[in-house]
PDB file of C-alpha atoms in Angstrom:
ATOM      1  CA  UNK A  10     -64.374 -42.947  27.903  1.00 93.00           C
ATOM      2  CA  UNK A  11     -61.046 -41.447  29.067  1.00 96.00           C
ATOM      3  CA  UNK A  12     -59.695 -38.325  27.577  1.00 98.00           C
ATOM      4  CA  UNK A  13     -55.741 -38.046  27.421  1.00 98.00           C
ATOM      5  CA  UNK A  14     -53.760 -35.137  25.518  1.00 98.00           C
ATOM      6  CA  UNK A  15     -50.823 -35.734  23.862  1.00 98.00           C
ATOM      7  CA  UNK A  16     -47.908 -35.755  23.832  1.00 97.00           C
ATOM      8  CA  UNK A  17     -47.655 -34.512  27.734  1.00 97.00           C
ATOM      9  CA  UNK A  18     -50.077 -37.352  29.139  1.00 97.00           C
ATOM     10  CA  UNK A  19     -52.627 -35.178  30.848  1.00 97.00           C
ATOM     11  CA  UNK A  20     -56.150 -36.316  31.386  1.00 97.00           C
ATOM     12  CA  UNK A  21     -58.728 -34.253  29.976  1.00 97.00           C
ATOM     13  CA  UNK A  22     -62.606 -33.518  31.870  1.00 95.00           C
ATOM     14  CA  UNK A  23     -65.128 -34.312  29.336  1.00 96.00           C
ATOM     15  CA  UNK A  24     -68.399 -32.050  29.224  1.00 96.00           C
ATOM     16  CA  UNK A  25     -71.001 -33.843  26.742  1.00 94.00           C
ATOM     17  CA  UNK A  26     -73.571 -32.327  25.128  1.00 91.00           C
ATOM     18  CA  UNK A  27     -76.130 -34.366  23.906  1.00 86.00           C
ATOM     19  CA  UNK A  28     -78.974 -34.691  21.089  1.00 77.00           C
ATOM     20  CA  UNK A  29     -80.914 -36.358  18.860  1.00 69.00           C
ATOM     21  CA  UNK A  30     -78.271 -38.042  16.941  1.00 69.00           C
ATOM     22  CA  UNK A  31     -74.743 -37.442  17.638  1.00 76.00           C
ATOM     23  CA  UNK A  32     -73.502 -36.094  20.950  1.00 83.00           C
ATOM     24  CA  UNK A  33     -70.964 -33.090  20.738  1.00 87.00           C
ATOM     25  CA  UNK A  34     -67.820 -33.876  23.496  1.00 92.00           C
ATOM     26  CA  UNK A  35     -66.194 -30.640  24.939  1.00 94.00           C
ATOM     27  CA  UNK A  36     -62.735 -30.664  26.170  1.00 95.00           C
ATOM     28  CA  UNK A  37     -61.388 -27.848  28.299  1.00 90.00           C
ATOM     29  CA  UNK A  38     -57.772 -26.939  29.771  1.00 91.00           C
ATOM     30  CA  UNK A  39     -56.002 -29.131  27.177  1.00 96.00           C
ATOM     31  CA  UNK A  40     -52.212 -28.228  27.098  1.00 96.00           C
ATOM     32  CA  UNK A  41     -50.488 -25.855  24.369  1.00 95.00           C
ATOM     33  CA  UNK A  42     -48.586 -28.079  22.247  1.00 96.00           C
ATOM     34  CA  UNK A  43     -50.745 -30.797  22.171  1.00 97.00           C
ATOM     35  CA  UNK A  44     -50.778 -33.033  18.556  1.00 98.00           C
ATOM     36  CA  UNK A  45     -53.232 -35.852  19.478  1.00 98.00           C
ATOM     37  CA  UNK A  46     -56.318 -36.546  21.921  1.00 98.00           C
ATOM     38  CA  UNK A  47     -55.998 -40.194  22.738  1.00 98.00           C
ATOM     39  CA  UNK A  48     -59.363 -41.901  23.559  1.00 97.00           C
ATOM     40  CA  UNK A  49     -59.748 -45.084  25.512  1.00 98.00           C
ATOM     41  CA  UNK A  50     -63.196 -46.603  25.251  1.00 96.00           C
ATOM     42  CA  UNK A  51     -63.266 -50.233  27.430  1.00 95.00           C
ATOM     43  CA  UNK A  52     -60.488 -52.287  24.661  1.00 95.00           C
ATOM     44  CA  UNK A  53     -60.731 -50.025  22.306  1.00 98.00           C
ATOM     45  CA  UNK A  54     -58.191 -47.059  21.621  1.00 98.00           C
ATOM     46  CA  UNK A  55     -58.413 -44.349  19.257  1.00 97.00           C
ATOM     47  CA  UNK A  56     -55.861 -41.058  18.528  1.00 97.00           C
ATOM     48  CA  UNK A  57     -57.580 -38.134  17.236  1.00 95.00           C
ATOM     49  CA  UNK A  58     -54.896 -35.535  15.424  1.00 96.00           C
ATOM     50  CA  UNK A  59     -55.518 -32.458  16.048  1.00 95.00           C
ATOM     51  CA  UNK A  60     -56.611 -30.638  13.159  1.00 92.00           C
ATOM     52  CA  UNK A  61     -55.676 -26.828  12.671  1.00 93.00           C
ATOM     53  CA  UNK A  62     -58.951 -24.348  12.835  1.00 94.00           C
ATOM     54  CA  UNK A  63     -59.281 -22.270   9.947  1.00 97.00           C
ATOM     55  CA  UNK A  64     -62.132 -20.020  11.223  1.00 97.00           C
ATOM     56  CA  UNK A  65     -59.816 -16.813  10.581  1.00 97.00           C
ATOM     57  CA  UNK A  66     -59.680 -17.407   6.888  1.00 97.00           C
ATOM     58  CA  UNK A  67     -63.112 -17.758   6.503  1.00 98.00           C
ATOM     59  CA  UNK A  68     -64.102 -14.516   9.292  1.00 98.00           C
ATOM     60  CA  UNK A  69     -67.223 -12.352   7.394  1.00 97.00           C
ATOM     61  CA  UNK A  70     -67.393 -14.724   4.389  1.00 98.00           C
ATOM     62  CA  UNK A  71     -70.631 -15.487   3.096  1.00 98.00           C
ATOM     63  CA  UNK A  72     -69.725 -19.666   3.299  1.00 98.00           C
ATOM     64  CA  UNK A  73     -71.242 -22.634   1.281  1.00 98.00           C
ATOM     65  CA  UNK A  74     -70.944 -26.007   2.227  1.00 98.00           C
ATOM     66  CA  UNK A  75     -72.200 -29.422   0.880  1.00 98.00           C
ATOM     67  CA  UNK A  76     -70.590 -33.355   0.719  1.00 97.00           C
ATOM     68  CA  UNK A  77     -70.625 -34.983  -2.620  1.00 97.00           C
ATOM     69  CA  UNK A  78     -69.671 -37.959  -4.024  1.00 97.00           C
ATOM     70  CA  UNK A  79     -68.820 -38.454  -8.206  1.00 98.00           C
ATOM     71  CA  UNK A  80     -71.167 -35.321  -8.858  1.00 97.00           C
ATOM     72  CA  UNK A  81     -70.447 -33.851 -12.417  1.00 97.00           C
ATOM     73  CA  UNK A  82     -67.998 -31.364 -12.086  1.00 98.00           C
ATOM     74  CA  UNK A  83     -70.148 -29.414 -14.320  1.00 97.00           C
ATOM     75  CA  UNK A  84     -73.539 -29.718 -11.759  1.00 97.00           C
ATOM     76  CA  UNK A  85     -70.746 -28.427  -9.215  1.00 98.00           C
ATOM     77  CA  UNK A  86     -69.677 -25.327 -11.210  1.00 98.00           C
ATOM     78  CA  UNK A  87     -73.368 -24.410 -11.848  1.00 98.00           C
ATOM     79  CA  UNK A  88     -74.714 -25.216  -8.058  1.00 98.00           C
ATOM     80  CA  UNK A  89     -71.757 -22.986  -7.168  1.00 98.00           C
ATOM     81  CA  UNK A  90     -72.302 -20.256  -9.724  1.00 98.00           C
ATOM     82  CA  UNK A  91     -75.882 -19.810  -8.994  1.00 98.00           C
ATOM     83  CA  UNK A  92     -75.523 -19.609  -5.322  1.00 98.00           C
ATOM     84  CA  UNK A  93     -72.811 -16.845  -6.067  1.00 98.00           C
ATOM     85  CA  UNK A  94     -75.636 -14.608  -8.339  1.00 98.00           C
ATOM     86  CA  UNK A  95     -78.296 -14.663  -6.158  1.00 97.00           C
ATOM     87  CA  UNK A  96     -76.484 -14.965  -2.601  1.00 98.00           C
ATOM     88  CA  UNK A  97     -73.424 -13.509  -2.911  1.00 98.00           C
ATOM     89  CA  UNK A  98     -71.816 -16.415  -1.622  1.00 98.00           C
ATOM     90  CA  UNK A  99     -67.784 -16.174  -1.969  1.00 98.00           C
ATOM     91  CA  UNK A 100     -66.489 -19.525  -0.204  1.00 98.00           C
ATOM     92  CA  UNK A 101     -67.525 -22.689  -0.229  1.00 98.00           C
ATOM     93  CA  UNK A 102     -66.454 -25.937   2.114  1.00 98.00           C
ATOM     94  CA  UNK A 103     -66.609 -29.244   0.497  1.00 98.00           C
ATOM     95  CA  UNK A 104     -67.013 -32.119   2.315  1.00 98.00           C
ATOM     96  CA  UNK A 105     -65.639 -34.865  -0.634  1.00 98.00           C
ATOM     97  CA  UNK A 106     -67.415 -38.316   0.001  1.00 97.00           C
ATOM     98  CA  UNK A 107     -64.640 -40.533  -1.277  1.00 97.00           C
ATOM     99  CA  UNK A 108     -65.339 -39.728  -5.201  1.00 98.00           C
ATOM    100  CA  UNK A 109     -63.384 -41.831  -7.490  1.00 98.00           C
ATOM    101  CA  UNK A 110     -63.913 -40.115 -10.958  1.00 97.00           C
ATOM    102  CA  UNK A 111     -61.761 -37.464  -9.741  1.00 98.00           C
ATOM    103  CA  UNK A 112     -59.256 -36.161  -7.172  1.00 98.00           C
ATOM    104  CA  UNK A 113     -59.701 -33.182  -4.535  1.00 98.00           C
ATOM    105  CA  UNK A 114     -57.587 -31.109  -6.598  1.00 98.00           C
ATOM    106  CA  UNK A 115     -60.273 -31.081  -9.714  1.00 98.00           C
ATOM    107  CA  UNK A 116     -63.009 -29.998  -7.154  1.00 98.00           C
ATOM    108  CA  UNK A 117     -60.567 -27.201  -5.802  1.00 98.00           C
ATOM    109  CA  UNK A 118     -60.170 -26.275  -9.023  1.00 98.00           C
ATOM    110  CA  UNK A 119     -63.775 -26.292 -10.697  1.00 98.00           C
ATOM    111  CA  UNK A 120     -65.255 -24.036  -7.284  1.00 98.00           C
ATOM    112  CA  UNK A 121     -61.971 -21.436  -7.849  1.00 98.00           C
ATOM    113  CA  UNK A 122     -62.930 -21.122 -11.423  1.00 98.00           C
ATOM    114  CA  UNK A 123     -66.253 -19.901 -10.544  1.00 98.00           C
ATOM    115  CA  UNK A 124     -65.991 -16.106 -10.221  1.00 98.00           C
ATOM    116  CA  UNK A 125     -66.679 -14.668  -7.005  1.00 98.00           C
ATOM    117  CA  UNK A 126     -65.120 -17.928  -5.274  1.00 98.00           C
ATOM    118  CA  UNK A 127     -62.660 -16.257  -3.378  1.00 97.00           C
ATOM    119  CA  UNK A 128     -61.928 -19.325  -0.412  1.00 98.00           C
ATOM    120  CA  UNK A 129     -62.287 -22.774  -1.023  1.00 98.00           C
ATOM    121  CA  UNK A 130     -61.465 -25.689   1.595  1.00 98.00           C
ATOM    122  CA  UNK A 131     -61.907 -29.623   0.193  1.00 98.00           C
ATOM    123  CA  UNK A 132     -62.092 -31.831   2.477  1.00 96.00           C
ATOM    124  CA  UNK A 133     -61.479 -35.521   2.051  1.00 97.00           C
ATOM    125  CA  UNK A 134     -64.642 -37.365   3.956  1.00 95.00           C
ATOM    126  CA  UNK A 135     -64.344 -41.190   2.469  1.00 95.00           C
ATOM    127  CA  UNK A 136     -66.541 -42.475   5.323  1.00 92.00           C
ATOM    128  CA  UNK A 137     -69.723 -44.436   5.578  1.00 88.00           C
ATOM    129  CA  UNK A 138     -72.463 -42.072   5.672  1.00 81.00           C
ATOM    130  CA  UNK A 139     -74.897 -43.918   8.126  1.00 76.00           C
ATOM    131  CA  UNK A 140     -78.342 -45.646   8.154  1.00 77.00           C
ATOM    132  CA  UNK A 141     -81.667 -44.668   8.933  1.00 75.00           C
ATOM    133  CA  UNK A 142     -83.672 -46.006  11.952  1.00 75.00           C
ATOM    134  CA  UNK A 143     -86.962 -46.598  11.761  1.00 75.00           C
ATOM    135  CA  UNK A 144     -87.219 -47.064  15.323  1.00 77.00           C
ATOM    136  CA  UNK A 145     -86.399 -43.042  15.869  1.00 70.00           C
ATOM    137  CA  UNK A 146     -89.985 -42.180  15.050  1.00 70.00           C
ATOM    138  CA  UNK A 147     -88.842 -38.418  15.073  1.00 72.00           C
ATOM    139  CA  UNK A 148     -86.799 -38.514  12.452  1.00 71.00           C
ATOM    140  CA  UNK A 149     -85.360 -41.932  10.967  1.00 70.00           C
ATOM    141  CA  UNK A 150     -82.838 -39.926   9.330  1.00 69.00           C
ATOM    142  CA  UNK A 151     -81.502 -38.579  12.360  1.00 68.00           C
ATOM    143  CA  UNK A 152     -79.333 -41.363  12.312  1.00 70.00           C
ATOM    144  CA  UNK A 153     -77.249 -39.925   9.572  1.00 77.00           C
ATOM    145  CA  UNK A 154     -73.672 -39.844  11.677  1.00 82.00           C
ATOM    146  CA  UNK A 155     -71.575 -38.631   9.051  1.00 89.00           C
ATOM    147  CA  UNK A 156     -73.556 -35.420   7.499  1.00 87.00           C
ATOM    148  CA  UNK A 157     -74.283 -34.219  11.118  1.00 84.00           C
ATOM    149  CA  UNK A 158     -70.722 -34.420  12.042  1.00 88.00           C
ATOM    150  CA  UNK A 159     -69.624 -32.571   9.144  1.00 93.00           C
ATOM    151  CA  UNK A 160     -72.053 -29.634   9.680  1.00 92.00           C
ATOM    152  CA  UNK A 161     -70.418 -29.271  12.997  1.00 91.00           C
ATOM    153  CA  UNK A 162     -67.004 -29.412  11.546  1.00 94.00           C
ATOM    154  CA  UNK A 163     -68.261 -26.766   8.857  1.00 97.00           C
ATOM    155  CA  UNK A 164     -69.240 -24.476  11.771  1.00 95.00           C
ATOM    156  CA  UNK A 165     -66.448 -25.238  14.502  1.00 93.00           C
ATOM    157  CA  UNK A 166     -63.089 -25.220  12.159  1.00 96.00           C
ATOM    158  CA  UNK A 167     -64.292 -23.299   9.379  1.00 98.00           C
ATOM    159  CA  UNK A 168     -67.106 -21.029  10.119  1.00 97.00           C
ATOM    160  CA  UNK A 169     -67.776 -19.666  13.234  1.00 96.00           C
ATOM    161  CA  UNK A 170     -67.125 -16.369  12.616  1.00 97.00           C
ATOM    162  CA  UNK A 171     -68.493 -16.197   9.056  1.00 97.00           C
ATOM    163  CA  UNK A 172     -70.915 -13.652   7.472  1.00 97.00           C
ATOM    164  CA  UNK A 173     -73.685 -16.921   7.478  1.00 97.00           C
ATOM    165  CA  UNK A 174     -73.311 -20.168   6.870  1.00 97.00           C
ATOM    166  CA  UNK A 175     -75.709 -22.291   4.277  1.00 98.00           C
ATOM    167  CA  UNK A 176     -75.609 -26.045   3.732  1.00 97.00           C
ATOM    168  CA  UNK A 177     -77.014 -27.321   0.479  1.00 97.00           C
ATOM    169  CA  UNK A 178     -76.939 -31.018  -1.876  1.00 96.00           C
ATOM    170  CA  UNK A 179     -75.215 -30.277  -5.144  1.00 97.00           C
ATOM    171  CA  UNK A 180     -78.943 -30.993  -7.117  1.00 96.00           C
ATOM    172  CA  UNK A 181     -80.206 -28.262  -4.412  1.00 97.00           C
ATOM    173  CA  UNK A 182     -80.846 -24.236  -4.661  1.00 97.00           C
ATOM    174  CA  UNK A 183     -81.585 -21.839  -3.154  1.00 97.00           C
ATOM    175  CA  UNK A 184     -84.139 -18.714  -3.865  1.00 95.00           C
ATOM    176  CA  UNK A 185     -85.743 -15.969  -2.141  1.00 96.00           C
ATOM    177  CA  UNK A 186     -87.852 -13.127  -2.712  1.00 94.00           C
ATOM    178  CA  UNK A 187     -86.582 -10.689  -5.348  1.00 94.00           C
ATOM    179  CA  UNK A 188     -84.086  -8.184  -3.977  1.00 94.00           C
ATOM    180  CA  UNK A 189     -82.967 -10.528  -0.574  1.00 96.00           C
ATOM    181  CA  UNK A 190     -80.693 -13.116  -0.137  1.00 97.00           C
ATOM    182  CA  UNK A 191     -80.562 -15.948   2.328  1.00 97.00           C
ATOM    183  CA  UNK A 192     -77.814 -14.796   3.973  1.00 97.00           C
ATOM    184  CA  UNK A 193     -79.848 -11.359   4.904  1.00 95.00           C
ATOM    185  CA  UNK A 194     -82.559 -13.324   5.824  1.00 96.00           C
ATOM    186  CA  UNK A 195     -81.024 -15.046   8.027  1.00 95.00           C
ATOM    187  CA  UNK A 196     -79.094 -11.773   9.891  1.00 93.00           C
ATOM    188  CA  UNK A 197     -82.010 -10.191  10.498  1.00 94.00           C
ATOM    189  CA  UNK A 198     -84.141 -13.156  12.105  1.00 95.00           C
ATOM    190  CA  UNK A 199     -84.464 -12.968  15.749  1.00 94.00           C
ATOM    191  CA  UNK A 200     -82.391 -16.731  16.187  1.00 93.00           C
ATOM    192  CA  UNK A 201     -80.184 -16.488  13.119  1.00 93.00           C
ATOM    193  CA  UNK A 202     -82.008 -19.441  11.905  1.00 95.00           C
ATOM    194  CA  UNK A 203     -83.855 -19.853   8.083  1.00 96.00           C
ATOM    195  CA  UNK A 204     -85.684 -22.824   7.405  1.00 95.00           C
ATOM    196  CA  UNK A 205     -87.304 -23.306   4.103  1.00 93.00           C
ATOM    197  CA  UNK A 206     -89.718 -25.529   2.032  1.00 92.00           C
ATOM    198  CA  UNK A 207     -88.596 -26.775  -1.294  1.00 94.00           C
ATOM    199  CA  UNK A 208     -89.829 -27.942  -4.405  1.00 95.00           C
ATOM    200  CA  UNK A 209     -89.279 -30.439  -6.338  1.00 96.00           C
ATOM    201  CA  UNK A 210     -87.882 -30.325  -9.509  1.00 96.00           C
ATOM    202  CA  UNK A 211     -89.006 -33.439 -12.136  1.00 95.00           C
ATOM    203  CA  UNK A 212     -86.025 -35.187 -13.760  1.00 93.00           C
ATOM    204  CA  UNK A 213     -87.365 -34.105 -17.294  1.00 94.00           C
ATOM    205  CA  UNK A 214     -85.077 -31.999 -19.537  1.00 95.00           C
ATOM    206  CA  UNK A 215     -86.873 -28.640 -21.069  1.00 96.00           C
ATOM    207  CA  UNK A 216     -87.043 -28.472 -24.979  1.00 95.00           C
ATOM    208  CA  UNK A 217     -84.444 -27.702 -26.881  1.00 95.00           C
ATOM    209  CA  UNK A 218     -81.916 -28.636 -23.661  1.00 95.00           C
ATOM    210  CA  UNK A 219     -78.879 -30.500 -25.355  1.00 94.00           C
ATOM    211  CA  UNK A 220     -78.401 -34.419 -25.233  1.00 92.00           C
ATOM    212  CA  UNK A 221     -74.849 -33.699 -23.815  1.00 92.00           C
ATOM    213  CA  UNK A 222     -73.549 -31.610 -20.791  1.00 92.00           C
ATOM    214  CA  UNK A 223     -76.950 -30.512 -19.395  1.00 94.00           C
ATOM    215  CA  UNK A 224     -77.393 -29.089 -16.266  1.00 95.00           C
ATOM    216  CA  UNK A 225     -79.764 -27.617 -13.507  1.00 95.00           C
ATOM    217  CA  UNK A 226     -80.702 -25.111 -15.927  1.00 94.00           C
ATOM    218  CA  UNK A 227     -82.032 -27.632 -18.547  1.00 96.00           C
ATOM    219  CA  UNK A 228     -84.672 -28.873 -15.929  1.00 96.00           C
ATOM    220  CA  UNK A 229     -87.600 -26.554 -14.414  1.00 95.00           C
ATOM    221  CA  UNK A 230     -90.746 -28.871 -14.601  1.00 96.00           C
ATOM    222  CA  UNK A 231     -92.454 -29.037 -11.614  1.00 96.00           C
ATOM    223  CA  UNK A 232     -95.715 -31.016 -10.468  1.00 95.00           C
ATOM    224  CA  UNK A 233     -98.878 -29.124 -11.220  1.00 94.00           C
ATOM    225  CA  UNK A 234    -100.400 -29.719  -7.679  1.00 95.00           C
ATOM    226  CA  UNK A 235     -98.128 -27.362  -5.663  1.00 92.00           C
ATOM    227  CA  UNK A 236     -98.678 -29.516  -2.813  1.00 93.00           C
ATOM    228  CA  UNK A 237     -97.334 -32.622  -4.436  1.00 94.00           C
ATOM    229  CA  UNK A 238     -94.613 -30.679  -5.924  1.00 95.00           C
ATOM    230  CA  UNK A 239     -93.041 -29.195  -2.041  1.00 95.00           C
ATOM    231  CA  UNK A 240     -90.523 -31.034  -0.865  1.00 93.00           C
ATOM    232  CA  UNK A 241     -91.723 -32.696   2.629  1.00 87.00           C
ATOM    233  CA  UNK A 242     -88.251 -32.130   4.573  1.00 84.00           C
ATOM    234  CA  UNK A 243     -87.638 -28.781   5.566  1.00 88.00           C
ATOM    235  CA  UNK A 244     -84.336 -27.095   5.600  1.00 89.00           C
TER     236      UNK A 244
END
């Protein structure tokens, strides 16, 4: 591929950085002023905008960040509540996978209204999210373009110089021992790095939880047989 920055015409060096899934392209020296990075890939031509970083606004911030698609608003407010109790999370970055029962605004909306929320960036991510390979005998899911790319966007534009940085599904939370959070957990390990084991939760409502407008605190049945009930993924 051929790296050109726009609009002065300059060719850019490439320095690629490679993994299991999707490869990470560096470009250096690239001109102030520049609106576009045109790639040329044999026929094919692509301009990439340049999108503005917003890693100041988010500097110390204990950040949140998921991508959803048509989740209950409600399940959104309480994933985001909880995660503010126990974590002391105050921002959240939502990566929106083209939901259609309502707009960005209404999630912008539903995480501000959740107090302690006090930065909140939605952004629109209508792509396809990617297959698995069965062939990768690693990881089939390694495969997954779309959610690896946005956890590097959620790190490069918005959070590199936050407070910590967690990445959770909207049906997903987090708990640690009483009197830590994950966000201290992960400060004082030696590579910055948590990875946890989860459990399952069983899709049955607890008694007395209302036919209408339930959410992840109507459900806390588990398997019996710990081992059956942990989640085989880590995180």
């Amino acid at each position: 591929a051929r790296y050109t920055a726009l609009p002065s015409g300059s060719e850019l060096r490439p320095t690629c950085h490679a993994s299991l899934s999707t490869m990470i392209t560096e470009l250096t020296g690239v001109p102030a002023g520049t609106a576009a990075i045109r790639l040329t890939l044999r026929d094919q031509v692509f301009e990439l905008p340049v999108q503005p970083n917003h890693g100041a606004d988010f500097a110390g911030r204990r950040v949140l960040f998921t991508m959803s698609r048509d989740n209950d608003l409600a399940w959104i407010a309480e994933w985001a509540r909880w995660h503010v109790a126990l974590h002391g999370t105050d921002a959240i970055v939502f990566f929106d996978n083209g939901s259609t029962r309502y707009g960005l605004a209404d999630i912008e909306a539903t995480l501000l209204g959740v107090d302690g929320i006090g930065k909140v960036a939605v952004q629109s991510w209508p792509h396809t999210y990617g297959m698995t390979d069965d062939a990768l005998s690693v990881n089939p899911f390694y495969i997954l373009f779309l959610q690896v790319s946005s956890m590097s966007v959620a790190l490069r534009r918005y959070a590199a110089s936050a407070h910590g940085l967690l990445n959770c599904d909207i049906d997903e939370l987090v708990r640690t021992p009483p009197g830590t959070t994950i966000f201290d957990l992960c400060r004082r390990s030696r590579q910055g790095l948590v990875v946890m084991r989860g459990r399952y939760i069983e899709p049955v409502a607890d008694p007395g939880a209302p036919e209408a407008g339930r959410t992840h605190r109507h459900y806390s049945h588990h398997h019996a047989d710990r081992r059956q009930a942990a989640s085989r993924p880590k995180k």
